[in-house]
Amino acid sequence: KVFVAHGADDPFIKPEAVESFKQNMDAAGVDYEFVAYPGAVHAFTNPEATANGEKFGLPLAYQKEADEQSWAKLESLLTDVF
């Protein structure tokens, strides 16, 4: 099983790349869940992302709600698997 937590507004990952990824996972028969978190950009689970984004001029930002939701999803997956 695979869980993918994606920042829906991540400018580093183009929509075409997301679709290609999903198509490849489907073609390979992978049991996966892909969740795109609205408003989340790159590094949304890292509490230091916003400061690092400002420091280096990159579109990074922490998003607490998406972080907590994605962590809960991961914990659920791990409980199911193990």
Coordinates of N, CA, C and O in Angstrom, one line a residue:
K1 N 0.8 -1.2 0.0 CA 0.0 0.0 0.0 C 0.9 1.2 0.0 O 1.9 1.3 0.7
V2 N 0.4 2.3 -0.7 CA 1.2 3.5 -0.8 C 0.2 4.7 -0.5 O -0.9 4.7 -1.1
F3 N 0.7 5.6 0.3 CA -0.1 6.8 0.5 C 0.8 8.0 0.0 O 1.9 8.1 0.4
V4 N 0.2 8.8 -0.8 CA 0.9 10.0 -1.4 C 0.1 11.2 -0.9 O -1.1 11.4 -1.2
A5 N 0.8 12.1 -0.1 CA 0.3 13.3 0.3 C 0.9 14.4 -0.5 O 2.1 14.7 -0.5
H6 N 0.1 15.1 -1.3 CA 0.5 16.1 -2.3 C 0.0 17.5 -2.0 O -1.2 17.6 -1.7
G7 N 0.8 18.5 -2.0 CA 0.4 19.8 -1.9 C -0.3 20.2 -3.2 O 0.4 20.3 -4.3
A8 N -1.6 20.4 -3.3 CA -2.3 20.7 -4.5 C -1.8 22.0 -5.2 O -1.9 22.1 -6.4
D9 N -1.2 22.9 -4.5 CA -0.7 24.1 -5.1 C 0.8 24.2 -5.1 O 1.4 25.3 -5.2
D10 N 1.4 23.0 -5.1 CA 2.9 23.0 -5.2 C 3.4 23.3 -6.6 O 3.1 22.6 -7.6
P11 N 4.1 24.5 -6.8 CA 4.5 24.9 -8.1 C 5.6 24.1 -8.7 O 5.9 24.1 -9.9
F12 N 6.3 23.2 -7.9 CA 7.3 22.4 -8.4 C 6.8 21.2 -9.1 O 7.5 20.6 -9.9
I13 N 5.6 20.8 -8.8 CA 5.0 19.5 -9.4 C 3.9 19.9 -10.3 O 2.8 20.4 -9.8
K14 N 4.1 19.8 -11.6 CA 3.1 20.2 -12.6 C 2.0 19.2 -12.6 O 2.2 18.0 -12.4
P15 N 0.8 19.7 -12.9 CA -0.4 18.8 -13.0 C -0.1 17.6 -14.0 O -0.6 16.5 -13.7
E16 N 0.6 17.8 -15.0 CA 0.9 16.7 -16.0 C 1.7 15.6 -15.3 O 1.5 14.4 -15.6
A17 N 2.6 16.0 -14.4 CA 3.4 15.0 -13.7 C 2.6 14.2 -12.7 O 2.8 13.0 -12.6
V18 N 1.6 14.9 -12.1 CA 0.7 14.2 -11.2 C -0.1 13.2 -12.0 O -0.3 12.0 -11.5
E19 N -0.7 13.6 -13.1 CA -1.5 12.6 -13.9 C -0.6 11.5 -14.4 O -1.1 10.3 -14.4
S20 N 0.6 11.7 -14.8 CA 1.5 10.7 -15.3 C 1.8 9.7 -14.2 O 1.8 8.5 -14.4
F21 N 2.0 10.2 -13.0 CA 2.3 9.4 -11.8 C 1.1 8.5 -11.6 O 1.3 7.3 -11.4
K22 N -0.1 9.0 -11.5 CA -1.3 8.2 -11.3 C -1.5 7.2 -12.4 O -1.8 6.0 -12.0
Q23 N -1.3 7.5 -13.6 CA -1.4 6.6 -14.7 C -0.4 5.4 -14.5 O -0.8 4.3 -14.8
N24 N 0.8 5.8 -14.2 CA 1.8 4.7 -14.0 C 1.5 3.8 -12.8 O 1.7 2.6 -12.9
M25 N 1.0 4.4 -11.7 CA 0.6 3.6 -10.6 C -0.6 2.7 -10.9 O -0.6 1.5 -10.6
D26 N -1.5 3.2 -11.6 CA -2.7 2.4 -12.1 C -2.2 1.3 -13.0 O -2.7 0.1 -12.8
A27 N -1.4 1.6 -13.9 CA -0.9 0.6 -14.9 C -0.1 -0.5 -14.2 O -0.2 -1.7 -14.6
A28 N 0.6 -0.2 -13.1 CA 1.3 -1.1 -12.4 C 0.5 -1.9 -11.4 O 1.0 -2.9 -10.7
G29 N -0.8 -1.5 -11.2 CA -1.6 -2.2 -10.3 C -1.3 -1.9 -8.8 O -1.6 -2.8 -8.0
V30 N -0.7 -0.8 -8.6 CA -0.3 -0.4 -7.2 C -1.6 0.0 -6.4 O -2.5 0.7 -6.9
D31 N -1.6 -0.5 -5.2 CA -2.7 -0.1 -4.2 C -2.3 1.2 -3.6 O -1.4 1.1 -2.7
Y32 N -2.8 2.3 -4.0 CA -2.3 3.6 -3.5 C -3.5 4.5 -3.3 O -4.6 4.3 -3.8
E33 N -3.3 5.5 -2.4 CA -4.2 6.6 -2.2 C -3.4 7.9 -2.4 O -2.4 8.1 -1.8
F34 N -3.9 8.7 -3.3 CA -3.3 10.0 -3.6 C -4.3 11.1 -3.1 O -5.4 11.2 -3.5
V35 N -3.8 11.9 -2.2 CA -4.6 13.0 -1.6 C -3.8 14.3 -1.9 O -2.7 14.4 -1.5
A36 N -4.5 15.2 -2.6 CA -4.0 16.5 -2.9 C -4.7 17.5 -1.9 O -5.9 17.6 -1.8
Y37 N -3.8 18.1 -1.1 CA -4.3 19.1 -0.1 C -4.4 20.5 -0.6 O -3.4 21.1 -1.0
P38 N -5.6 21.0 -0.8 CA -5.8 22.4 -1.3 C -5.1 23.4 -0.5 O -5.1 23.3 0.7
G39 N -4.5 24.3 -1.2 CA -3.8 25.4 -0.5 C -2.4 25.1 -0.1 O -1.6 25.9 0.4
A40 N -2.0 23.8 -0.1 CA -0.7 23.4 0.3 C 0.3 23.4 -0.8 O 0.0 23.1 -1.9
V41 N 1.5 23.9 -0.5 CA 2.6 24.0 -1.4 C 3.7 23.1 -1.0 O 3.5 22.3 0.0
H42 N 4.8 23.1 -1.6 CA 5.9 22.2 -1.3 C 6.4 22.3 0.2 O 6.4 23.4 0.7
A43 N 6.6 21.2 0.8 CA 7.1 21.1 2.1 C 6.1 21.5 3.2 O 6.4 21.9 4.3
F44 N 4.8 21.2 2.8 CA 3.7 21.7 3.7 C 3.7 21.0 5.1 O 3.0 21.4 6.0
T45 N 4.4 19.8 5.2 CA 4.4 19.1 6.5 C 5.6 19.6 7.4 O 5.7 19.1 8.5
N46 N 6.4 20.4 6.9 CA 7.6 20.9 7.6 C 7.4 22.2 8.3 O 7.2 23.2 7.7
P47 N 7.4 22.2 9.7 CA 7.1 23.4 10.4 C 8.1 24.6 10.1 O 7.8 25.7 10.3
E48 N 9.3 24.2 9.6 CA 10.3 25.3 9.2 C 10.2 25.7 7.8 O 10.9 26.6 7.3
A49 N 9.2 25.2 7.0 CA 9.1 25.5 5.6 C 8.9 26.9 5.3 O 9.5 27.5 4.4
T50 N 8.0 27.6 6.0 CA 7.7 29.0 5.7 C 9.0 29.8 5.9 O 9.3 30.6 5.0
A51 N 9.7 29.7 7.0 CA 10.9 30.4 7.2 C 12.0 30.1 6.2 O 12.6 31.0 5.7
N52 N 12.1 28.8 5.8 CA 13.1 28.5 4.8 C 12.7 29.1 3.4 O 13.6 29.5 2.7
G53 N 11.4 29.1 3.1 CA 11.0 29.6 1.9 C 11.3 31.1 1.8 O 11.8 31.6 0.8
E54 N 11.0 31.8 2.9 CA 11.4 33.2 2.9 C 12.9 33.5 2.9 O 13.3 34.4 2.2
K55 N 13.6 32.7 3.6 CA 15.1 32.8 3.6 C 15.7 32.6 2.2 O 16.6 33.3 1.8
F56 N 15.2 31.6 1.5 CA 15.8 31.2 0.2 C 15.0 31.7 -1.0 O 15.4 31.4 -2.1
G57 N 13.9 32.4 -0.8 CA 13.1 32.9 -1.9 C 12.4 31.8 -2.7 O 12.3 31.8 -3.9
L58 N 12.0 30.8 -1.9 CA 11.3 29.6 -2.6 C 9.9 29.5 -2.2 O 9.5 29.9 -1.0
P59 N 9.0 28.9 -3.0 CA 7.6 28.8 -2.6 C 7.4 27.6 -1.7 O 6.8 26.6 -2.1
L60 N 7.8 27.7 -0.5 CA 7.7 26.7 0.5 C 6.8 27.3 1.6 O 6.9 28.5 2.0
A61 N 5.9 26.5 2.2 CA 5.1 27.0 3.3 C 4.6 25.8 4.1 O 4.1 24.8 3.6
Y62 N 4.6 26.0 5.4 CA 4.0 25.0 6.3 C 2.5 25.2 6.3 O 2.0 26.4 6.4
Q63 N 1.7 24.2 6.3 CA 0.2 24.3 6.4 C -0.2 23.3 7.4 O -0.3 22.1 7.2
K64 N -0.5 23.8 8.6 CA -0.8 23.0 9.8 C -2.0 22.0 9.5 O -1.9 20.8 9.8
E65 N -3.0 22.5 8.9 CA -4.2 21.6 8.7 C -3.9 20.4 7.8 O -4.2 19.3 8.1
A66 N -3.2 20.7 6.7 CA -2.8 19.7 5.8 C -1.8 18.7 6.4 O -1.9 17.5 6.2
D67 N -0.9 19.3 7.2 CA 0.1 18.4 7.9 C -0.6 17.5 8.8 O -0.4 16.2 8.8
E68 N -1.6 18.0 9.6 CA -2.3 17.1 10.6 C -3.1 16.1 9.9 O -3.2 14.9 10.3
Q69 N -3.8 16.5 8.8 CA -4.7 15.6 8.1 C -3.8 14.5 7.4 O -4.2 13.3 7.4
S70 N -2.7 14.8 6.8 CA -1.9 13.8 6.1 C -1.2 12.9 7.1 O -1.1 11.7 6.9
W71 N -0.9 13.4 8.3 CA -0.3 12.5 9.3 C -1.3 11.5 9.8 O -1.0 10.4 10.0
A72 N -2.6 12.0 10.0 CA -3.6 11.1 10.5 C -3.9 10.0 9.4 O -4.1 8.8 9.8
K73 N -3.8 10.4 8.1 CA -4.0 9.4 7.0 C -2.9 8.3 7.1 O -3.1 7.2 6.9
L74 N -1.7 8.8 7.3 CA -0.5 7.9 7.4 C -0.6 7.0 8.6 O -0.4 5.8 8.4
E75 N -1.0 7.5 9.7 CA -1.2 6.7 10.9 C -2.3 5.6 10.6 O -2.1 4.4 11.0
S76 N -3.3 6.0 10.0 CA -4.4 5.0 9.6 C -3.9 3.9 8.7 O -4.2 2.7 8.9
L77 N -3.1 4.3 7.7 CA -2.6 3.3 6.8 C -1.6 2.4 7.5 O -1.7 1.2 7.3
L78 N -0.8 2.9 8.4 CA 0.2 2.0 9.1 C -0.6 1.1 10.1 O -0.2 -0.1 10.2
T79 N -1.7 1.6 10.7 CA -2.5 0.7 11.5 C -3.1 -0.4 10.7 O -3.1 -1.6 11.1
D80 N -3.6 -0.1 9.5 CA -4.2 -1.1 8.7 C -3.2 -2.1 8.2 O -3.5 -3.3 8.1
V81 N -2.0 -1.7 7.9 CA -0.9 -2.6 7.3 C -0.3 -3.4 8.4 O 0.0 -4.6 8.2
F82 N 0.0 -2.8 9.5 CA 0.7 -3.5 10.6 C -0.2 -3.8 11.7 O 0.1 -4.2 12.7

